[in-house]
Short mmCIF file of C-alpha atoms and ligand atoms in Angstrom, two decimals:
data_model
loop_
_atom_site.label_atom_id
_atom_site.label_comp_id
_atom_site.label_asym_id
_atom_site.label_seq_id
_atom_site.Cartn_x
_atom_site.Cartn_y
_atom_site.Cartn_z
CA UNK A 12 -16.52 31.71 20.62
CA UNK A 13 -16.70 30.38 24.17
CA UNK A 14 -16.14 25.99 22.45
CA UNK A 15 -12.63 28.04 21.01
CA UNK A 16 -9.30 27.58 22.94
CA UNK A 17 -6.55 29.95 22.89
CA UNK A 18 -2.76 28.36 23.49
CA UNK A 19 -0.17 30.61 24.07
CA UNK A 20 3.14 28.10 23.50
CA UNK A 21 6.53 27.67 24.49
CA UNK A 22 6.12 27.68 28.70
CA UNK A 23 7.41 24.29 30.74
CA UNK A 24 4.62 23.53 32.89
CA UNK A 25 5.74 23.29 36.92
CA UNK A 26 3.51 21.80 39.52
CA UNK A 27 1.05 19.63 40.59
CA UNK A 28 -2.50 18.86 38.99
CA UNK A 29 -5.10 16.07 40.18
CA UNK A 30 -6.47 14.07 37.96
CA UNK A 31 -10.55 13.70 38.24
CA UNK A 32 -12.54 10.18 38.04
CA UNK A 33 -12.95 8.75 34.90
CA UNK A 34 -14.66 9.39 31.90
CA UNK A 35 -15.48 6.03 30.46
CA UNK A 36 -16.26 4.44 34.37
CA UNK A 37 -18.29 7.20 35.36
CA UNK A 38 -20.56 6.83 32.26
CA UNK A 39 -21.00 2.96 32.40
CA UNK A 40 -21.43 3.41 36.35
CA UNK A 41 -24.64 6.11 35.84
CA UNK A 42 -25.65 3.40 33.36
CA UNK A 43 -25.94 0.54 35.54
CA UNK A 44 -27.37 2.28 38.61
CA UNK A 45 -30.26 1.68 37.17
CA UNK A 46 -30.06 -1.58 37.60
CA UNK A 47 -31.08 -1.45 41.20
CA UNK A 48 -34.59 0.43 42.81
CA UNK A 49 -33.62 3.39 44.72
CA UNK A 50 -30.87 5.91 45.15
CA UNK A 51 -27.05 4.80 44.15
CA UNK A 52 -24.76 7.26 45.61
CA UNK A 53 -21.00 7.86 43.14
CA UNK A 54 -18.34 9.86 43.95
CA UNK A 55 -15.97 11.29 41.57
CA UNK A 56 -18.17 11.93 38.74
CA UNK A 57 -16.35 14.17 36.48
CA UNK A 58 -18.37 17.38 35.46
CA UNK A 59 -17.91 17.43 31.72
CA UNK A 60 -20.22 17.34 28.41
CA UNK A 61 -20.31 13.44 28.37
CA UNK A 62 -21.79 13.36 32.04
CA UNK A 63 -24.29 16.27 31.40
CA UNK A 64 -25.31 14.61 28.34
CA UNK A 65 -26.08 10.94 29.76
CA UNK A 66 -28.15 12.77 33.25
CA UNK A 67 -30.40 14.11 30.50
CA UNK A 68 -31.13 10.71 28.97
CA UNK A 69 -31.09 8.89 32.60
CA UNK A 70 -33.49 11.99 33.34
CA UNK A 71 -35.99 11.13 30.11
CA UNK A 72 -35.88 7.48 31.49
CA UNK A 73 -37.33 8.12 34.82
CA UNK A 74 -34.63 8.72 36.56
CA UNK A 75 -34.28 11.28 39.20
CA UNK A 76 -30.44 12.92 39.63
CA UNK A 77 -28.62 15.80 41.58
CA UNK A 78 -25.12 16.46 42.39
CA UNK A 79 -24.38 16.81 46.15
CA UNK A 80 -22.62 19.70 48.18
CA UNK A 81 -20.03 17.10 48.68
CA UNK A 82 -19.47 16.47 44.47
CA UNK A 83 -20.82 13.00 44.20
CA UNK A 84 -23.99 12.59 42.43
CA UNK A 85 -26.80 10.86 43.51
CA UNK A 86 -29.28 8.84 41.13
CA UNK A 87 -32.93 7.72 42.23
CA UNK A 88 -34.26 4.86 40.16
CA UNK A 89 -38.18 4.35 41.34
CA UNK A 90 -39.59 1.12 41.50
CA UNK A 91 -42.85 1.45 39.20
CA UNK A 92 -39.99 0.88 36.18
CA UNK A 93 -37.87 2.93 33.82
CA UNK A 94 -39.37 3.87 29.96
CA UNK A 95 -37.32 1.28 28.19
CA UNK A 96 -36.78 3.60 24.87
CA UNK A 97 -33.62 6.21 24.59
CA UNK A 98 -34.33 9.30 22.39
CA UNK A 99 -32.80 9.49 19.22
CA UNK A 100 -31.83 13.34 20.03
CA UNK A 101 -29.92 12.74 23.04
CA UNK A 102 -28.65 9.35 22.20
CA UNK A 103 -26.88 10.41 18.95
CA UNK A 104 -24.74 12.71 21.36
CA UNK A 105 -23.31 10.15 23.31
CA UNK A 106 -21.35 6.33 21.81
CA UNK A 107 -21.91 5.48 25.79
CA UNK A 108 -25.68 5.60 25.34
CA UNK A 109 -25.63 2.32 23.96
CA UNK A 110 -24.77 0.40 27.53
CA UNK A 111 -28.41 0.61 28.14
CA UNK A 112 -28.86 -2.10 26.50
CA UNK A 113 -27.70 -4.50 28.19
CA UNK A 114 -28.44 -2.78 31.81
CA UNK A 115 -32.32 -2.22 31.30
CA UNK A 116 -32.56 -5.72 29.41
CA UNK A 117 -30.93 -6.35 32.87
CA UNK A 118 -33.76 -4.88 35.03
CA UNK A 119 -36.68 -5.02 32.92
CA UNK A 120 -36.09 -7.51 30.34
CA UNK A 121 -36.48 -5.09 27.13
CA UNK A 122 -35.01 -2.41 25.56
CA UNK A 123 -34.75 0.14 22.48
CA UNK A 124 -31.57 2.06 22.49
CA UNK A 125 -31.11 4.31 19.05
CA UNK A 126 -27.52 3.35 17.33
CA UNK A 127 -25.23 5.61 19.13
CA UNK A 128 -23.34 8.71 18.18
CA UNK A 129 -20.41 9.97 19.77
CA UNK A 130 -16.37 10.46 18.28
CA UNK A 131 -15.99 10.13 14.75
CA UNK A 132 -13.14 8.11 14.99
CA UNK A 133 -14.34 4.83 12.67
CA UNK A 134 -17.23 2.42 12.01
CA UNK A 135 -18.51 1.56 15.76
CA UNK A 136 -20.68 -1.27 15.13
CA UNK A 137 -22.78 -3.13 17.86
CA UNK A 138 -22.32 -6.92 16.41
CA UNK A 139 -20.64 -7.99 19.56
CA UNK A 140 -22.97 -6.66 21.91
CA UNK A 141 -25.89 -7.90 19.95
CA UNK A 142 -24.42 -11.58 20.03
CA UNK A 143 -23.48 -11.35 23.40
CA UNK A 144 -27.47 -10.66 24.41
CA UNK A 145 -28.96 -13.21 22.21
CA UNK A 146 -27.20 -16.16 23.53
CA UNK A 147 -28.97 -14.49 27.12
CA UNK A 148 -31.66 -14.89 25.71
CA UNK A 149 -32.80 -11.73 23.92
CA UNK A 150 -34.38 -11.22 20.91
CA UNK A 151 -32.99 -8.88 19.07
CA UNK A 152 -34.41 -6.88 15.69
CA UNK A 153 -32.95 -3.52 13.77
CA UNK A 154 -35.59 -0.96 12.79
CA UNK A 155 -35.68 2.64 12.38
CA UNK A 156 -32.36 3.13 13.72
CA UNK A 157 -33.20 1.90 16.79
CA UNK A 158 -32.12 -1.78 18.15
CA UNK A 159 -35.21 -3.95 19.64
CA UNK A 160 -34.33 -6.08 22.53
CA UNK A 161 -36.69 -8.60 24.23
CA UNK A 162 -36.12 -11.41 26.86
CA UNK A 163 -38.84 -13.07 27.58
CA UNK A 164 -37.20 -16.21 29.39
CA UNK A 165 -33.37 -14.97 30.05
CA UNK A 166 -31.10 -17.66 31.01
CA UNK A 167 -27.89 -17.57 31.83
CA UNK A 168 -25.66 -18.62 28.41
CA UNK A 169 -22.07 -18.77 26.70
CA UNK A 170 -20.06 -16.41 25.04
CA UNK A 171 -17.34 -15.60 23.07
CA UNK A 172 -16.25 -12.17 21.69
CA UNK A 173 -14.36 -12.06 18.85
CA UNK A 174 -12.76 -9.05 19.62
CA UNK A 175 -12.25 -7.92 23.45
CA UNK A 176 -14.57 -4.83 23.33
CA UNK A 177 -15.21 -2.52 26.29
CA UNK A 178 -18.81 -1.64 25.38
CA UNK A 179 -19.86 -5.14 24.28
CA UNK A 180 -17.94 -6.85 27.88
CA UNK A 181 -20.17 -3.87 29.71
CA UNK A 182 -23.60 -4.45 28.03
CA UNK A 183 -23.06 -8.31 28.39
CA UNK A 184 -22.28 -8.03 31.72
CA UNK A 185 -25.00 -6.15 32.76
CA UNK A 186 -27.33 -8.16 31.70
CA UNK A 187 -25.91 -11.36 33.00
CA UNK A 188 -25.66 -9.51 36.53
CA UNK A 189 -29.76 -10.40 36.51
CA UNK A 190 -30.24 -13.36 34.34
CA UNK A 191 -30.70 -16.30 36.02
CA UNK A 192 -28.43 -19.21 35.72
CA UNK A 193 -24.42 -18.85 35.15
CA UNK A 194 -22.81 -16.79 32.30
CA UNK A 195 -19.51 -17.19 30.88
CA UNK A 196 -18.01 -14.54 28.74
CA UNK A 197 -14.85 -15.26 27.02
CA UNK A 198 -12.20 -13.58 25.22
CA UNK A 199 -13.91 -9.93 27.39
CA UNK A 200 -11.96 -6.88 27.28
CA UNK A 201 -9.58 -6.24 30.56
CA UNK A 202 -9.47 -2.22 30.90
CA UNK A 203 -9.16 -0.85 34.50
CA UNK A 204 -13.08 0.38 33.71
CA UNK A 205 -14.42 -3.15 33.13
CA UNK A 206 -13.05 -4.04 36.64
CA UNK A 207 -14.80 -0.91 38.43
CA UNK A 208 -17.83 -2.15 36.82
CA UNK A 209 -18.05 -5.11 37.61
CA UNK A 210 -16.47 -4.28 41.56
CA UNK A 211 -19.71 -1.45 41.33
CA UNK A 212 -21.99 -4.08 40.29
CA UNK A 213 -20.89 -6.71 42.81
CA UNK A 214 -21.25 -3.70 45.58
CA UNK A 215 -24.65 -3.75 44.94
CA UNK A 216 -25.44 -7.66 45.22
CA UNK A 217 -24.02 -8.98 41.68
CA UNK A 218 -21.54 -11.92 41.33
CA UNK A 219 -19.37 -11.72 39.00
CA UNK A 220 -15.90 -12.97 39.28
CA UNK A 221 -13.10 -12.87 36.59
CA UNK A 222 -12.97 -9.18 35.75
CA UNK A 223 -9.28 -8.12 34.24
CA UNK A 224 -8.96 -10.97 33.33
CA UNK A 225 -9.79 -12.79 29.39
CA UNK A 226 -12.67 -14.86 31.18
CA UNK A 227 -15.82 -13.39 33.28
CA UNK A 228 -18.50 -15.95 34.77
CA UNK A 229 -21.33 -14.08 36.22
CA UNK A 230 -23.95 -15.92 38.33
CA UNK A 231 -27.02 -14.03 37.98
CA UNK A 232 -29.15 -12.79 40.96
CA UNK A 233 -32.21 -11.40 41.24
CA UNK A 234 -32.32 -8.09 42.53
CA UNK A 235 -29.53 -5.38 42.72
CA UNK A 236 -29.43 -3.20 45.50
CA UNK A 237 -28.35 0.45 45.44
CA UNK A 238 -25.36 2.06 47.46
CA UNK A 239 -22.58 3.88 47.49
CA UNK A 240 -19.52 3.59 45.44
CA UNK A 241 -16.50 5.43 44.08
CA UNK A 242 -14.89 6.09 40.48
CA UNK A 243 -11.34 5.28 39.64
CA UNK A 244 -9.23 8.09 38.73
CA UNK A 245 -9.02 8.77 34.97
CA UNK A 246 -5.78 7.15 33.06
CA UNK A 247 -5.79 8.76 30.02
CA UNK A 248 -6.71 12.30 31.60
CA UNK A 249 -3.23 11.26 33.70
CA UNK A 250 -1.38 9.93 30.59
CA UNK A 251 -2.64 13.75 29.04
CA UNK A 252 -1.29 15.58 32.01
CA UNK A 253 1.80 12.99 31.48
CA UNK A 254 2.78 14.22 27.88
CA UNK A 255 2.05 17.94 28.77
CA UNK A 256 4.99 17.72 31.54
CA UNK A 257 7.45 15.37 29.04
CA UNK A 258 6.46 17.90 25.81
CA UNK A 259 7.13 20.97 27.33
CA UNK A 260 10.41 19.73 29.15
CA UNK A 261 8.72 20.98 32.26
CA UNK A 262 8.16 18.36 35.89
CA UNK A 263 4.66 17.93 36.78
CA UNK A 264 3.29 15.76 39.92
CA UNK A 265 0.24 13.69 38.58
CA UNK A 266 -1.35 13.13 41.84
CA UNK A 267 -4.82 10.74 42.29
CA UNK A 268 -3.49 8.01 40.19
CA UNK A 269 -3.18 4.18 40.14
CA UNK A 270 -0.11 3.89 38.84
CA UNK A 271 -0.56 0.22 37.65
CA UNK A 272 -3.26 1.44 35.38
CA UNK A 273 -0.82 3.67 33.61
CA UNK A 274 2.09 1.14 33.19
CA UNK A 275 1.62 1.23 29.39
CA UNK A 276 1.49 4.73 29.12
CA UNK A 277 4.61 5.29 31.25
CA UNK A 278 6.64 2.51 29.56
CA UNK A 279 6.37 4.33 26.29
CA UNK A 280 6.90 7.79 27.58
CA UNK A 281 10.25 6.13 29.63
CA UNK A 282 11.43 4.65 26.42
CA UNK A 283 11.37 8.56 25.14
CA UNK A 284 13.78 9.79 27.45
CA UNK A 285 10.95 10.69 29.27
CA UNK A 286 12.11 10.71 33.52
CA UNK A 287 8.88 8.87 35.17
CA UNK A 288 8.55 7.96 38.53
CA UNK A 289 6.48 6.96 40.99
CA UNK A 290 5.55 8.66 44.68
CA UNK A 291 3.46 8.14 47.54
CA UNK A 292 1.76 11.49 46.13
CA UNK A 293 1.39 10.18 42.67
CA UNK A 294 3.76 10.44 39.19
CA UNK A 295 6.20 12.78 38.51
CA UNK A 296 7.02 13.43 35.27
CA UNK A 297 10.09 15.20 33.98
CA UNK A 298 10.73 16.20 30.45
CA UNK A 299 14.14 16.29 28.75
CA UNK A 300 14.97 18.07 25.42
CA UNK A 301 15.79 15.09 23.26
CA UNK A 302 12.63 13.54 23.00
CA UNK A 303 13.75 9.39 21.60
CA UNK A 304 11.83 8.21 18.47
CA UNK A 305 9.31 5.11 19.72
CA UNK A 306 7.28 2.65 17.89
CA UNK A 307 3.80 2.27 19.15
CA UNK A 308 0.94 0.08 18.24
CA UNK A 309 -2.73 0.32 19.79
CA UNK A 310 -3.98 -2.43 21.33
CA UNK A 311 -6.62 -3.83 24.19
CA UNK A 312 -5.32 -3.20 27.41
CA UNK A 313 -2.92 -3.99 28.89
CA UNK A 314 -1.75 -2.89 25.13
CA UNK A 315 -0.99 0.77 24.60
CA UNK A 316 -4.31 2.63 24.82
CA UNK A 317 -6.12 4.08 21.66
CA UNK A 318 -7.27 6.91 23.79
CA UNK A 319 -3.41 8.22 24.32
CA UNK A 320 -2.65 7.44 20.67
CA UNK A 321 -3.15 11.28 19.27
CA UNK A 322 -1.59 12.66 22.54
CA UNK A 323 1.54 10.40 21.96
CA UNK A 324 1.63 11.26 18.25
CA UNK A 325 1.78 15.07 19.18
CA UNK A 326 4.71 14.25 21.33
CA UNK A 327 6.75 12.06 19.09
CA UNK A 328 6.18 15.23 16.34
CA UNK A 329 9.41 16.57 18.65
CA UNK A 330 11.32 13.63 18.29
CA UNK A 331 14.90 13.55 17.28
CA UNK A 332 13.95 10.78 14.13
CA UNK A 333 11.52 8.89 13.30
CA UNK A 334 8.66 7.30 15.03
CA UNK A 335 5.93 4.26 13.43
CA UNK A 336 2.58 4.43 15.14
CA UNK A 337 0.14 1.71 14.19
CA UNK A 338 -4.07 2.36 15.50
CA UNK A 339 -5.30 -1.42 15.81
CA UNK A 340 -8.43 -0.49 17.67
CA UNK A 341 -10.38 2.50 15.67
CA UNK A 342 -9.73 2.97 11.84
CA UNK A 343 -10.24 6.69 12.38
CA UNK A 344 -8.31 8.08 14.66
CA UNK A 345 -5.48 9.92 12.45
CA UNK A 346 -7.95 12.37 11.92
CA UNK A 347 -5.49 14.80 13.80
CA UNK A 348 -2.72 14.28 11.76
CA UNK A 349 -3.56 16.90 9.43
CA UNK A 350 -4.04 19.30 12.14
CA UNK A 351 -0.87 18.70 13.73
CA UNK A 352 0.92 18.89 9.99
CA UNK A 353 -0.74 22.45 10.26
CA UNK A 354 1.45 23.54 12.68
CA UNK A 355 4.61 22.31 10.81
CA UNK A 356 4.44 18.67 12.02
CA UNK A 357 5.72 15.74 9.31
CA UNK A 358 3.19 12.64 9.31
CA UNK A 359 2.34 10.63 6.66
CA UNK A 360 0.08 8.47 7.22
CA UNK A 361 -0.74 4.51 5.39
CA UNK A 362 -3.84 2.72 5.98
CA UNK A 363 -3.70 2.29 9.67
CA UNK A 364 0.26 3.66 10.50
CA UNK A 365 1.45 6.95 10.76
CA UNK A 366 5.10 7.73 10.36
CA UNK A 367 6.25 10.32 12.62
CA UNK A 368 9.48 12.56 11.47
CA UNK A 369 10.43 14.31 13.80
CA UNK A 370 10.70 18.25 13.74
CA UNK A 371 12.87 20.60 15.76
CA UNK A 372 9.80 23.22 16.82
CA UNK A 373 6.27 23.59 16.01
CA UNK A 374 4.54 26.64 14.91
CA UNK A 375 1.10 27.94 16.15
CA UNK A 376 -2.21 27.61 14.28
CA UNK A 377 -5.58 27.45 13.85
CA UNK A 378 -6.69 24.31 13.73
CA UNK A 379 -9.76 22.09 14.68
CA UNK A 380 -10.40 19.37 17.42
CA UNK A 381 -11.93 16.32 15.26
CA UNK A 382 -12.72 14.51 18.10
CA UNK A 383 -11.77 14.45 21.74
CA UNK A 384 -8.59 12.94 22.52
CA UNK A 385 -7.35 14.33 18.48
CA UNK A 386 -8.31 17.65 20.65
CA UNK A 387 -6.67 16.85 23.49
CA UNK A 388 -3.12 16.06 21.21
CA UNK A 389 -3.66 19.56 20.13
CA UNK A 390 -3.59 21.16 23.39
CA UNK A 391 0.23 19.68 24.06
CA UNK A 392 0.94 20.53 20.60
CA UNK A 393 0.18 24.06 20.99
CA UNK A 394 1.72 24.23 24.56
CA UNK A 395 5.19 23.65 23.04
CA UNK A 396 4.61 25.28 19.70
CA UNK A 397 5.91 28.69 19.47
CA UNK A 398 3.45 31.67 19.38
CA UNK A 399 0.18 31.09 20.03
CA UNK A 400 -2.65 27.95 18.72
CA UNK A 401 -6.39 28.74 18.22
CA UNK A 402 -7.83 25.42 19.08
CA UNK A 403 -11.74 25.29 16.87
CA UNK A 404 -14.85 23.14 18.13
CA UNK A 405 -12.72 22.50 21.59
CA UNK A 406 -15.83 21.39 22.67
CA UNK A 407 -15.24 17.74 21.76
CA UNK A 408 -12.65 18.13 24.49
CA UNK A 409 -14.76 19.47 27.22
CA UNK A 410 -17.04 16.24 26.53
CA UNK A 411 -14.13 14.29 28.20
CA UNK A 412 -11.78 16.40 30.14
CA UNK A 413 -13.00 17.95 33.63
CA UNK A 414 -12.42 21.62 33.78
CA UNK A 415 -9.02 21.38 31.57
CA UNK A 416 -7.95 25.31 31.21
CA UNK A 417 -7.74 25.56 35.14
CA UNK A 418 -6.07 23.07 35.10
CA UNK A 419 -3.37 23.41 32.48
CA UNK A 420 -3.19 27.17 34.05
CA UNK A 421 -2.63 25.57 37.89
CA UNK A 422 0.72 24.26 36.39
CA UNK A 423 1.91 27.08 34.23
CA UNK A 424 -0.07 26.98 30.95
CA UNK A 425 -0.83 30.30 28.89
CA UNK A 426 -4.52 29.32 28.02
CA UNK A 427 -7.89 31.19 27.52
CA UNK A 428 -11.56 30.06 26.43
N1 LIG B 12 -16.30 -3.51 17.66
C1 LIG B 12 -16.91 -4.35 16.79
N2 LIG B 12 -18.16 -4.84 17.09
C2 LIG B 12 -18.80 -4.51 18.25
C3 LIG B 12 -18.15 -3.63 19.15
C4 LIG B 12 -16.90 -3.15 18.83
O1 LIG B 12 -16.37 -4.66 15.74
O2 LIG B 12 -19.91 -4.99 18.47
C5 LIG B 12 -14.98 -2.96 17.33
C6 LIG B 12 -15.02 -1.46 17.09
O3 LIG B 12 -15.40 -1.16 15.78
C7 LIG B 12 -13.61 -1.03 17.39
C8 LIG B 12 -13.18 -2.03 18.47
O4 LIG B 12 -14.12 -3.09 18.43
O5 LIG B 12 -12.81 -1.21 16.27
C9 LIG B 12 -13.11 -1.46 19.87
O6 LIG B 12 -14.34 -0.97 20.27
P1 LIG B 12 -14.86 -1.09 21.77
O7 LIG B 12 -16.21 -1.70 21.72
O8 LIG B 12 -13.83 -1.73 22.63
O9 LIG B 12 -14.97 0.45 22.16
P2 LIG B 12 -16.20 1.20 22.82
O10 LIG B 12 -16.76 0.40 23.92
O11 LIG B 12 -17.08 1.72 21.76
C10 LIG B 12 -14.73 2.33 24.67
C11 LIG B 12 -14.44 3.74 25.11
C12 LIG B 12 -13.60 4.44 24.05
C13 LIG B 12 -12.30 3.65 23.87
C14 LIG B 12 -12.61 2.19 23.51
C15 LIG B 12 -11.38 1.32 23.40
C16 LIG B 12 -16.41 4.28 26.41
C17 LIG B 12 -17.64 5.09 26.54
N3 LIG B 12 -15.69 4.45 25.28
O12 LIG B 12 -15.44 2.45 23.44
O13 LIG B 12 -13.30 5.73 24.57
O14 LIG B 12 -11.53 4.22 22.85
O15 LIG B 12 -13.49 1.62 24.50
O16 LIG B 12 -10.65 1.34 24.58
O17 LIG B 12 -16.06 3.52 27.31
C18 LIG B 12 -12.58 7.97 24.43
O18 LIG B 12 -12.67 8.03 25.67
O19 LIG B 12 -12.01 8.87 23.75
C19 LIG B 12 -13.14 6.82 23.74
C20 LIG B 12 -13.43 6.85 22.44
#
């Protein structure tokens, strides 16, 4: 019973919580300190399933890894060369497995990543990414459920994405970051993690300019060296933490923030009545008991983030009225709804919108985390539902939030494990 969360509801949460480096950085960061012989030094790794997962497959590559007294985590890459093949079994854990694609076509010009697991939150397909290589230079074939990559003569080449994907911007990166000759990659995603990459990459001897923004030219070098380097904090942990103050009607300090990163989140939660503001310390958040009806839609950042889509739909469940929310980025990812209709919400969902009625109070329930952030949106559910929430398989949410019932508890929350 230990992956089963217990939410006692109905208590404003008070306080201050920090919010830990992030998820979807952290991973791509392990990933391409590979990329460079010797140790690479991060700080702010966040200790959760998603981390634990990729040391094992760094570990199976040849990689050596151990977390310091001080929290960061060091990574030895040895110079003889890394086994070019991820395992099926740990691979299939883990959507972020597939950014070794690009990073060990990057260092030793081959690679055979399985098709990755991860979320079930829609079709994740790797077309982008696999264009992106070829016109590097790679060959590419499909077999076995594995993808074949081979560069015999890299060169540097031009790109264009027809849709602004993280993973596919990462991988392509990567591998430009030691192809020789200049790479331009149009039409690239622009999230906050694209431009620690790419500042971690150039850190170690890459140079790439252009990151955040649509265009990224990369001028490849020839060696990367190792180093040490530290992980943004984690936006949509923050936005979480965010939502848990405004749903409650409590005031929480979100402190270890960049506050620019979480202008979309905060614009939305403002236009709910929502009191936002920002400190020296961080964001205060302050929640207020009639919660405005919004419209959201999904999109790329700076667009409002798919990974606060569930959280936000929990909150808008309180509204006075109705809300539209429209998913643009993952077909999937109403997979909560049904949970949340469990504990008296009203959603219907269309295709890709969800229409929101709000309800005046929401009842505890058992219900089931689908995936991580649809587990996350049950947490603030249950937090202002009355009586108390069993939340199942909770242990998609401890793949992607760092130690979450101490801190829910640090600002008030009724929660066991
Ligand atoms: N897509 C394609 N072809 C491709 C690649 C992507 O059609 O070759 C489509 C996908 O099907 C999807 C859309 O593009 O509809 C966006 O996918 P993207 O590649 O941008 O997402 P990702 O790299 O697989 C990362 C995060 C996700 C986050 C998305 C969008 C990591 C490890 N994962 O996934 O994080 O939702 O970007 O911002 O960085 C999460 O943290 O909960 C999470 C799922």
């Amino acid at each position: 019973m230990k992956d089963t969360l217990i939410i006692e509801g109905g208590y404003p949460l008070y306080g201050q919580v920090r919010v830990s480096g992030a998820k979807n950085a952290g991973l791509v960061l392990m990933v391409a300190s590979i990329m460079a012989e010797g140790e690479t030094i991060l700080d702010n790794v966040p200790r959760i399933r998603d981390v634990e997962v990729l040391i094992k497959i760094l570990e199976d590559l040849g990689v050596s890894t151990r977390w310091n007294e001080d929290g960061s985590l060091s990574l030895y890459s040895p110079s003889g060369g890394l086994r070019s093949k991820t395992s099926y079994e740990l691979a299939k854990q883990l959507r972020a497995s597939n950014l070794f694609l690009g990073a060990l076509l990057g260092r030793q010009k081959e690679a055979a990543v399985s098709l990755p697991g991860g979320c079930d939150i829609g079709s994740r397909p790797m077309d982008l990414h696999i264009k992106g290589i070829q016109a590097l230079g790679a060959e590419v074939s499909l077999e076995h459920g594995f993808i074949y990559a081979r560069a015999k003569s890299p060169r540097g080449g031009r790109v264009y994405l027809d849709f602004p994907s993280v993973g596919a911007t990462e991988n392509i990166m990567m591998m430009a970051a030691l192809t020789p000759g200049q790479s331009i990659i149009e039409n690239v995603a622009k999230e906050p993690e694209i431009v620690d990459l790419a500042n971690f990459l150039n850190s170690m001897g890459a140079r790439i300019r252009g990151a955040g923004t649509d265009i990224i030219k990369v001028e490849g070098v020839e060696s990367l060296r190792g180093g040490r380097y530290a992980i943004i904090p984690d936006r949509i942990e923050a936005g979480t933490f965010m939502i848990a103050a405004a749903i409650t009607g409590g005031e929480v300090l979100v402190e270890n923030v960049i506050p620019t990163h979480l202008h979309p989140i905060s614009a939305k939660l403002q236009e709910t009545g929502a009191l936002v503001r920002e400190t020296d310390k961080g964001i205060l958040v302050k929640g207020i008991e009639n919660i405005a009806p919004v419209d959201i839609k999904t999109l790329p950042y700076p667009g409002f983030p798919t990974d606060m889509q569930s959280q936000m739909v929990a909150l808008l469940c309180l509204a006075r009225g109705s809300s539209v929310v429209v998913e643009n980025v993952f077909e999937n990812r109403f997979q909560v709804v049904d949970e949340l209709k469990r504990m008296g919400a009203r959603i219907k969902v269309e295709g890709h919108t969800a229409v929101i009625e709000g309800v005046n109070g929401l009842l505890g329930a058992r219900v089931k985390a689908t995936d991580l952030r649809a587990g996350a949106a049950l947490i603030l559910a249950a937090l202002a539902a009355h009586g108390s929430t069993v939340i199942e398989e909770a242990v998609h949410i401890f793949r992607g939030y760092e130690n979450i019932e101490d801190k829910l508890r640090s600002i008030g929350a009724h929660v066991l494990r």
